[in-house]
PDB file of C-alpha atoms in Angstrom:
ATOM      1  CA  ASP A   1     118.023 -33.716  -5.596  1.00 82.00           C
ATOM      2  CA  SER A   2     119.898 -34.207  -8.878  1.00 87.00           C
ATOM      3  CA  GLY A   3     120.435 -37.946  -8.427  1.00 93.00           C
ATOM      4  CA  VAL A   4     124.225 -37.525  -8.426  1.00 97.00           C
ATOM      5  CA  THR A   5     125.861 -38.524  -5.145  1.00 97.00           C
ATOM      6  CA  GLN A   6     129.268 -37.544  -3.833  1.00 98.00           C
ATOM      7  CA  THR A   7     131.201 -38.664  -0.795  1.00 97.00           C
ATOM      8  CA  PRO A   8     132.514 -37.448   1.501  1.00 97.00           C
ATOM      9  CA  LYS A   9     130.787 -34.083   2.046  1.00 96.00           C
ATOM     10  CA  HIS A  10     133.776 -32.651   3.856  1.00 96.00           C
ATOM     11  CA  LEU A  11     137.414 -33.631   3.936  1.00 97.00           C
ATOM     12  CA  ILE A  12     140.154 -32.045   6.023  1.00 97.00           C
ATOM     13  CA  THR A  13     143.720 -33.131   5.478  1.00 97.00           C
ATOM     14  CA  ALA A  14     147.310 -31.907   5.605  1.00 97.00           C
ATOM     15  CA  THR A  15     149.679 -30.757   2.905  1.00 97.00           C
ATOM     16  CA  GLY A  16     151.458 -33.574   1.131  1.00 97.00           C
ATOM     17  CA  GLN A  17     148.662 -36.068   1.713  1.00 97.00           C
ATOM     18  CA  ARG A  18     146.543 -37.940  -0.801  1.00 98.00           C
ATOM     19  CA  VAL A  19     142.741 -38.146  -0.865  1.00 98.00           C
ATOM     20  CA  THR A  20     140.085 -39.847  -2.975  1.00 98.00           C
ATOM     21  CA  LEU A  21     136.738 -38.309  -3.797  1.00 98.00           C
ATOM     22  CA  ARG A  22     133.911 -40.508  -4.969  1.00 98.00           C
ATOM     23  CA  CYS A  23     130.981 -39.854  -7.297  1.00 98.00           C
ATOM     24  CA  SER A  24     128.011 -41.921  -8.422  1.00 98.00           C
ATOM     25  CA  PRO A  25     126.213 -40.600 -11.513  1.00 97.00           C
ATOM     26  CA  ARG A  26     122.485 -40.501 -12.075  1.00 96.00           C
ATOM     27  CA  SER A  27     120.956 -43.780 -13.088  1.00 95.00           C
ATOM     28  CA  GLY A  28     121.407 -44.208 -16.838  1.00 92.00           C
ATOM     29  CA  ASP A  29     124.075 -41.533 -17.246  1.00 94.00           C
ATOM     30  CA  LEU A  30     127.313 -42.747 -18.806  1.00 94.00           C
ATOM     31  CA  SER A  31     129.379 -39.552 -18.618  1.00 94.00           C
ATOM     32  CA  VAL A  32     130.952 -38.202 -15.458  1.00 96.00           C
ATOM     33  CA  TYR A  33     132.633 -34.807 -15.181  1.00 95.00           C
ATOM     34  CA  TRP A  34     134.780 -33.386 -12.419  1.00 96.00           C
ATOM     35  CA  TYR A  35     134.973 -29.687 -11.601  1.00 96.00           C
ATOM     36  CA  GLN A  36     136.900 -27.627  -9.105  1.00 96.00           C
ATOM     37  CA  GLN A  37     135.305 -24.528  -7.609  1.00 94.00           C
ATOM     38  CA  SER A  38     137.482 -22.097  -5.722  1.00 90.00           C
ATOM     39  CA  LEU A  39     136.808 -18.503  -4.735  1.00 78.00           C
ATOM     40  CA  ASP A  40     139.340 -16.999  -7.094  1.00 70.00           C
ATOM     41  CA  GLN A  41     138.988 -19.389 -10.040  1.00 70.00           C
ATOM     42  CA  GLY A  42     135.274 -20.077 -10.268  1.00 80.00           C
ATOM     43  CA  LEU A  43     134.119 -23.403 -11.733  1.00 90.00           C
ATOM     44  CA  GLN A  44     136.945 -25.112 -13.583  1.00 91.00           C
ATOM     45  CA  PHE A  45     136.451 -28.227 -15.682  1.00 91.00           C
ATOM     46  CA  LEU A  46     138.948 -30.937 -14.779  1.00 94.00           C
ATOM     47  CA  ILE A  47     138.122 -34.109 -16.690  1.00 94.00           C
ATOM     48  CA  GLN A  48     135.345 -36.150 -18.307  1.00 93.00           C
ATOM     49  CA  TYR A  49     134.900 -39.909 -18.467  1.00 94.00           C
ATOM     50  CA  TYR A  50     132.424 -41.725 -20.668  1.00 93.00           C
ATOM     51  CA  ASN A  51     131.640 -45.353 -20.018  1.00 94.00           C
ATOM     52  CA  GLY A  52     134.997 -45.983 -18.411  1.00 95.00           C
ATOM     53  CA  GLU A  53     137.149 -44.098 -20.912  1.00 94.00           C
ATOM     54  CA  GLU A  54     138.677 -40.670 -20.582  1.00 93.00           C
ATOM     55  CA  ARG A  55     136.808 -38.378 -22.965  1.00 90.00           C
ATOM     56  CA  ALA A  56     138.017 -34.828 -22.414  1.00 88.00           C
ATOM     57  CA  LYS A  57     140.570 -33.087 -20.299  1.00 89.00           C
ATOM     58  CA  GLY A  58     140.535 -29.610 -18.849  1.00 88.00           C
ATOM     59  CA  ASN A  59     142.786 -27.835 -16.392  1.00 83.00           C
ATOM     60  CA  ILE A  60     143.681 -30.921 -14.395  1.00 93.00           C
ATOM     61  CA  LEU A  61     147.021 -30.936 -12.608  1.00 95.00           C
ATOM     62  CA  GLU A  62     149.396 -33.876 -13.003  1.00 96.00           C
ATOM     63  CA  ARG A  63     149.023 -34.527  -9.264  1.00 97.00           C
ATOM     64  CA  PHE A  64     145.348 -35.246  -9.891  1.00 97.00           C
ATOM     65  CA  SER A  65     143.950 -38.315 -11.592  1.00 97.00           C
ATOM     66  CA  ALA A  66     140.556 -39.858 -12.092  1.00 97.00           C
ATOM     67  CA  GLN A  67     138.959 -43.058 -13.257  1.00 97.00           C
ATOM     68  CA  GLN A  68     135.527 -44.439 -13.971  1.00 98.00           C
ATOM     69  CA  PHE A  69     134.729 -47.981 -12.954  1.00 97.00           C
ATOM     70  CA  PRO A  70     132.558 -50.618 -14.703  1.00 96.00           C
ATOM     71  CA  ASP A  71     129.621 -49.720 -12.444  1.00 96.00           C
ATOM     72  CA  LEU A  72     130.086 -46.127 -13.732  1.00 96.00           C
ATOM     73  CA  HIS A  73     131.015 -44.557 -10.433  1.00 97.00           C
ATOM     74  CA  SER A  74     134.065 -42.352 -10.591  1.00 98.00           C
ATOM     75  CA  GLU A  75     136.892 -41.423  -8.271  1.00 98.00           C
ATOM     76  CA  LEU A  76     139.075 -38.348  -8.301  1.00 98.00           C
ATOM     77  CA  ASN A  77     142.469 -38.828  -6.689  1.00 98.00           C
ATOM     78  CA  LEU A  78     144.359 -35.795  -5.436  1.00 98.00           C
ATOM     79  CA  SER A  79     147.938 -36.326  -4.304  1.00 97.00           C
ATOM     80  CA  SER A  80     150.784 -34.255  -2.853  1.00 97.00           C
ATOM     81  CA  LEU A  81     148.143 -31.838  -1.670  1.00 97.00           C
ATOM     82  CA  GLU A  82     148.922 -28.154  -1.391  1.00 97.00           C
ATOM     83  CA  LEU A  83     147.114 -25.365   0.446  1.00 96.00           C
ATOM     84  CA  GLY A  84     145.855 -24.078  -2.903  1.00 93.00           C
ATOM     85  CA  ASP A  85     143.997 -27.312  -3.562  1.00 95.00           C
ATOM     86  CA  SER A  86     141.437 -26.351  -0.936  1.00 96.00           C
ATOM     87  CA  ALA A  87     138.198 -25.984  -2.843  1.00 96.00           C
ATOM     88  CA  LEU A  88     134.818 -27.485  -3.582  1.00 96.00           C
ATOM     89  CA  TYR A  89     134.994 -30.427  -5.946  1.00 97.00           C
ATOM     90  CA  PHE A  90     131.876 -31.213  -7.929  1.00 97.00           C
ATOM     91  CA  CYS A  91     130.957 -34.182  -9.983  1.00 97.00           C
ATOM     92  CA  ALA A  92     128.343 -33.953 -12.716  1.00 96.00           C
ATOM     93  CA  SER A  93     126.822 -36.534 -15.014  1.00 95.00           C
ATOM     94  CA  SER A  94     125.054 -36.643 -18.342  1.00 92.00           C
ATOM     95  CA  VAL A  95     123.616 -39.292 -20.614  1.00 88.00           C
ATOM     96  CA  GLY A  96     125.911 -39.288 -23.622  1.00 81.00           C
ATOM     97  CA  THR A  97     129.376 -38.404 -24.783  1.00 74.00           C
ATOM     98  CA  GLN A  98     128.566 -34.886 -25.835  1.00 73.00           C
ATOM     99  CA  ILE A  99     128.604 -32.256 -23.126  1.00 72.00           C
ATOM    100  CA  ASP A 100     124.944 -31.442 -22.821  1.00 75.00           C
ATOM    101  CA  THR A 101     122.523 -31.321 -19.929  1.00 84.00           C
ATOM    102  CA  GLN A 102     124.679 -31.928 -16.890  1.00 90.00           C
ATOM    103  CA  TYR A 103     123.413 -32.664 -13.409  1.00 92.00           C
ATOM    104  CA  PHE A 104     125.685 -31.714 -10.540  1.00 95.00           C
ATOM    105  CA  GLY A 105     126.204 -33.475  -7.253  1.00 96.00           C
ATOM    106  CA  PRO A 106     126.306 -31.679  -3.888  1.00 96.00           C
ATOM    107  CA  GLY A 107     130.101 -31.469  -3.886  1.00 96.00           C
ATOM    108  CA  THR A 108     132.967 -32.353  -1.588  1.00 97.00           C
ATOM    109  CA  ARG A 109     134.570 -29.533   0.366  1.00 96.00           C
ATOM    110  CA  LEU A 110     138.307 -30.190   0.651  1.00 97.00           C
ATOM    111  CA  THR A 111     140.340 -28.267   3.192  1.00 97.00           C
ATOM    112  CA  VAL A 112     144.105 -28.658   3.134  1.00 97.00           C
ATOM    113  CA  LEU A 113     145.824 -27.405   6.288  1.00 95.00           C
TER     114      LEU A 113
ATOM    115  CA  GLY B   1     140.306 -21.563 -25.935  1.00 65.00           C
ATOM    116  CA  GLU B   2     136.871 -20.381 -24.939  1.00 73.00           C
ATOM    117  CA  ASN B   3     136.526 -17.396 -22.640  1.00 86.00           C
ATOM    118  CA  VAL B   4     133.220 -16.471 -20.985  1.00 93.00           C
ATOM    119  CA  GLU B   5     132.662 -13.123 -19.316  1.00 95.00           C
ATOM    120  CA  GLN B   6     129.696 -12.562 -17.028  1.00 96.00           C
ATOM    121  CA  HIS B   7     128.212  -9.308 -15.741  1.00 97.00           C
ATOM    122  CA  PRO B   8     127.336  -8.041 -13.247  1.00 97.00           C
ATOM    123  CA  SER B   9     129.135  -9.854 -10.449  1.00 95.00           C
ATOM    124  CA  THR B  10     126.466  -8.774  -7.951  1.00 97.00           C
ATOM    125  CA  LEU B  11     122.892  -7.691  -8.522  1.00 98.00           C
ATOM    126  CA  SER B  12     120.212  -6.592  -6.076  1.00 98.00           C
ATOM    127  CA  VAL B  13     116.627  -6.163  -7.205  1.00 97.00           C
ATOM    128  CA  GLN B  14     113.367  -5.457  -5.457  1.00 97.00           C
ATOM    129  CA  GLU B  15     111.018  -8.412  -5.155  1.00 97.00           C
ATOM    130  CA  GLY B  16     108.698  -8.456  -8.143  1.00 97.00           C
ATOM    131  CA  ASP B  17     111.122  -6.615 -10.422  1.00 97.00           C
ATOM    132  CA  SER B  18     113.097  -8.230 -13.249  1.00 98.00           C
ATOM    133  CA  ALA B  19     116.740  -9.276 -13.203  1.00 98.00           C
ATOM    134  CA  VAL B  20     119.019  -9.557 -16.213  1.00 98.00           C
ATOM    135  CA  ILE B  21     122.443 -11.196 -16.294  1.00 98.00           C
ATOM    136  CA  LYS B  22     124.642 -11.031 -19.384  1.00 98.00           C
ATOM    137  CA  CYS B  23     127.424 -13.206 -20.710  1.00 97.00           C
ATOM    138  CA  THR B  24     129.728 -12.905 -23.683  1.00 97.00           C
ATOM    139  CA  TYR B  25     131.784 -15.677 -25.211  1.00 94.00           C
ATOM    140  CA  SER B  26     134.827 -15.581 -27.412  1.00 90.00           C
ATOM    141  CA  ASP B  27     134.623 -18.571 -29.740  1.00 87.00           C
ATOM    142  CA  SER B  28     132.013 -18.428 -32.488  1.00 86.00           C
ATOM    143  CA  ALA B  29     132.044 -22.247 -32.691  1.00 85.00           C
ATOM    144  CA  SER B  30     130.356 -22.494 -29.281  1.00 88.00           C
ATOM    145  CA  ASN B  31     126.937 -24.069 -29.689  1.00 88.00           C
ATOM    146  CA  TYR B  32     125.380 -24.785 -26.296  1.00 91.00           C
ATOM    147  CA  PHE B  33     124.745 -22.297 -23.496  1.00 95.00           C
ATOM    148  CA  PRO B  34     123.370 -23.457 -20.133  1.00 95.00           C
ATOM    149  CA  TRP B  35     122.577 -21.396 -17.061  1.00 97.00           C
ATOM    150  CA  TYR B  36     123.047 -22.743 -13.567  1.00 96.00           C
ATOM    151  CA  LYS B  37     121.735 -21.588 -10.189  1.00 96.00           C
ATOM    152  CA  GLN B  38     123.808 -22.347  -7.125  1.00 95.00           C
ATOM    153  CA  GLU B  39     122.388 -21.955  -3.644  1.00 94.00           C
ATOM    154  CA  LEU B  40     124.573 -21.842  -0.568  1.00 89.00           C
ATOM    155  CA  GLY B  41     126.058 -25.221   0.239  1.00 87.00           C
ATOM    156  CA  LYS B  42     124.646 -26.911  -2.863  1.00 90.00           C
ATOM    157  CA  GLY B  43     125.831 -27.911  -6.282  1.00 93.00           C
ATOM    158  CA  PRO B  44     124.922 -25.926  -9.412  1.00 94.00           C
ATOM    159  CA  GLN B  45     121.435 -26.668 -10.708  1.00 94.00           C
ATOM    160  CA  LEU B  46     120.593 -26.345 -14.391  1.00 93.00           C
ATOM    161  CA  ILE B  47     117.723 -23.881 -14.798  1.00 95.00           C
ATOM    162  CA  ILE B  48     117.611 -23.308 -18.545  1.00 95.00           C
ATOM    163  CA  ASP B  49     119.758 -23.855 -21.613  1.00 94.00           C
ATOM    164  CA  ILE B  50     119.781 -22.771 -25.235  1.00 93.00           C
ATOM    165  CA  ARG B  51     121.391 -24.124 -28.365  1.00 89.00           C
ATOM    166  CA  SER B  52     122.882 -22.073 -31.163  1.00 82.00           C
ATOM    167  CA  ASN B  53     120.049 -22.754 -33.599  1.00 84.00           C
ATOM    168  CA  VAL B  54     117.556 -20.882 -31.384  1.00 84.00           C
ATOM    169  CA  GLY B  55     117.421 -17.185 -30.484  1.00 91.00           C
ATOM    170  CA  GLU B  56     115.231 -17.321 -27.405  1.00 95.00           C
ATOM    171  CA  LYS B  57     113.834 -19.839 -24.951  1.00 94.00           C
ATOM    172  CA  LYS B  58     111.395 -19.333 -22.116  1.00 96.00           C
ATOM    173  CA  ASP B  59     110.364 -21.410 -19.120  1.00 94.00           C
ATOM    174  CA  GLN B  60     107.799 -19.703 -16.904  1.00 96.00           C
ATOM    175  CA  ARG B  61     109.548 -16.710 -15.268  1.00 97.00           C
ATOM    176  CA  ILE B  62     112.935 -17.511 -16.788  1.00 98.00           C
ATOM    177  CA  ALA B  63     114.068 -16.749 -20.322  1.00 97.00           C
ATOM    178  CA  VAL B  64     117.369 -16.855 -22.164  1.00 97.00           C
ATOM    179  CA  THR B  65     118.239 -14.934 -25.320  1.00 97.00           C
ATOM    180  CA  LEU B  66     121.157 -15.625 -27.644  1.00 96.00           C
ATOM    181  CA  ASN B  67     122.769 -13.260 -30.111  1.00 95.00           C
ATOM    182  CA  LYS B  68     125.228 -15.319 -32.147  1.00 92.00           C
ATOM    183  CA  THR B  69     126.455 -12.380 -34.184  1.00 92.00           C
ATOM    184  CA  ALA B  70     127.420 -10.410 -31.110  1.00 94.00           C
ATOM    185  CA  LYS B  71     128.398 -13.575 -29.218  1.00 94.00           C
ATOM    186  CA  HIS B  72     126.389 -12.834 -26.145  1.00 95.00           C
ATOM    187  CA  PHE B  73     123.532 -14.420 -24.252  1.00 97.00           C
ATOM    188  CA  SER B  74     121.419 -13.233 -21.368  1.00 98.00           C
ATOM    189  CA  LEU B  75     119.305 -14.629 -18.560  1.00 98.00           C
ATOM    190  CA  HIS B  76     116.084 -12.826 -17.744  1.00 98.00           C
ATOM    191  CA  ILE B  77     114.136 -13.506 -14.557  1.00 98.00           C
ATOM    192  CA  THR B  78     110.776 -11.781 -14.255  1.00 97.00           C
ATOM    193  CA  GLU B  79     108.591 -11.261 -11.174  1.00 97.00           C
ATOM    194  CA  THR B  80     111.515 -12.106  -8.932  1.00 98.00           C
ATOM    195  CA  GLN B  81     110.895 -13.862  -5.638  1.00 97.00           C
ATOM    196  CA  PRO B  82     113.068 -14.248  -2.510  1.00 96.00           C
ATOM    197  CA  GLU B  83     113.856 -17.840  -3.472  1.00 96.00           C
ATOM    198  CA  ASP B  84     115.537 -16.557  -6.632  1.00 97.00           C
ATOM    199  CA  SER B  85     118.387 -15.282  -4.437  1.00 97.00           C
ATOM    200  CA  ALA B  86     121.452 -17.364  -5.369  1.00 97.00           C
ATOM    201  CA  VAL B  87     124.605 -17.285  -7.482  1.00 96.00           C
ATOM    202  CA  TYR B  88     123.946 -17.729 -11.199  1.00 97.00           C
ATOM    203  CA  PHE B  89     126.523 -19.060 -13.656  1.00 96.00           C
ATOM    204  CA  CYS B  90     126.434 -18.991 -17.417  1.00 96.00           C
ATOM    205  CA  ALA B  91     128.484 -21.422 -19.484  1.00 94.00           C
ATOM    206  CA  ALA B  92     129.386 -22.083 -23.091  1.00 93.00           C
ATOM    207  CA  ARG B  93     130.231 -25.364 -24.759  1.00 89.00           C
ATOM    208  CA  LEU B  94     133.034 -25.402 -27.248  1.00 78.00           C
ATOM    209  CA  SER B  95     133.655 -28.462 -29.386  1.00 69.00           C
ATOM    210  CA  ASN B  96     137.297 -28.572 -30.327  1.00 64.00           C
ATOM    211  CA  PHE B  97     138.455 -31.600 -32.350  1.00 63.00           C
ATOM    212  CA  GLY B  98     136.305 -33.923 -30.235  1.00 61.00           C
ATOM    213  CA  ASN B  99     137.585 -32.420 -26.980  1.00 67.00           C
ATOM    214  CA  GLU B 100     134.522 -30.693 -25.624  1.00 74.00           C
ATOM    215  CA  LYS B 101     134.369 -28.643 -22.500  1.00 81.00           C
ATOM    216  CA  LEU B 102     132.033 -26.300 -20.711  1.00 87.00           C
ATOM    217  CA  THR B 103     133.568 -22.982 -19.787  1.00 89.00           C
ATOM    218  CA  PHE B 104     131.809 -21.131 -16.999  1.00 92.00           C
ATOM    219  CA  GLY B 105     131.415 -17.445 -16.303  1.00 94.00           C
ATOM    220  CA  THR B 106     132.544 -16.105 -12.946  1.00 93.00           C
ATOM    221  CA  GLY B 107     129.046 -15.951 -11.485  1.00 95.00           C
ATOM    222  CA  THR B 108     126.486 -13.327 -10.466  1.00 96.00           C
ATOM    223  CA  ARG B 109     125.289 -13.109  -6.897  1.00 96.00           C
ATOM    224  CA  LEU B 110     121.615 -12.158  -7.142  1.00 97.00           C
ATOM    225  CA  THR B 111     119.882 -10.805  -4.051  1.00 97.00           C
ATOM    226  CA  ILE B 112     116.141 -10.247  -4.024  1.00 97.00           C
ATOM    227  CA  ILE B 113     115.113  -7.548  -1.584  1.00 96.00           C
ATOM    228  CA  PRO B 114     111.719  -8.283   0.026  1.00 93.00           C
TER     229      PRO B 114
END
C-alpha cells in the first residue's frame, strides 16, 4: 500500500458526460501528479500540483482540468467525454516540488460507452 | 521533448535466471531515472531509481546501471522468482525551464517460468 488513495475504483459513463476523479496524497506529500494509462499510449503525464498551485503540465487536453485543495487532496475533472478517454487514471504524490520519488495510487478505471 | 525507448516489450525467463530490461533516452539533460513495477490491477510501484551522478545502484536482487554517454540505463533482476512477473516501466526526468516531467517507456511484460 503506497498511502495514496483514489476514488472511485471504477467509473462507467457515456460520451459527452463529465466525471470527477479524486486523489488523496500520502501524509506529508505536497505534490500530486495525474497520469493517464491507455493500452496504446502507455503512461502519460497530465499535470502536477504543488501545495495548491499548478506546477507542471503535460499532455492534458483542454477538456480536462485539475485542482488541489487546501487539504492537499486533488481532483481531476474530465468533461465532454469521448470513447478514447477510456483509460486508467493514476494519481501519484511526492514530498517536494521536484519530480522525484513518486508513489502511485491504485488508479481509477474509466470506461466511456 | 524527452523520448524514452524501452526494450524488449515482452520477456520470458526461467525461474532463477536473470532478466535485463534496457531503456534509452533522448535528452542529455535528464538526471533522474526510476523503474516501476506494475502488477495486474495495481498502480506502478517504485522499485529502484538512479540519479545522473551515479553509474550503478543495487538493492538486493535488483540493480540499475546508467551510461550517460550512451544515454541508456538498464534494470537487472537476478535469481528471478515467480513474484517478479509483472510489467516494468522505466522513466526519465527532464527539467526544462522549471517545467519538469517524467517520461515513461512503453513497458516490458516480464514472465517468470517456474
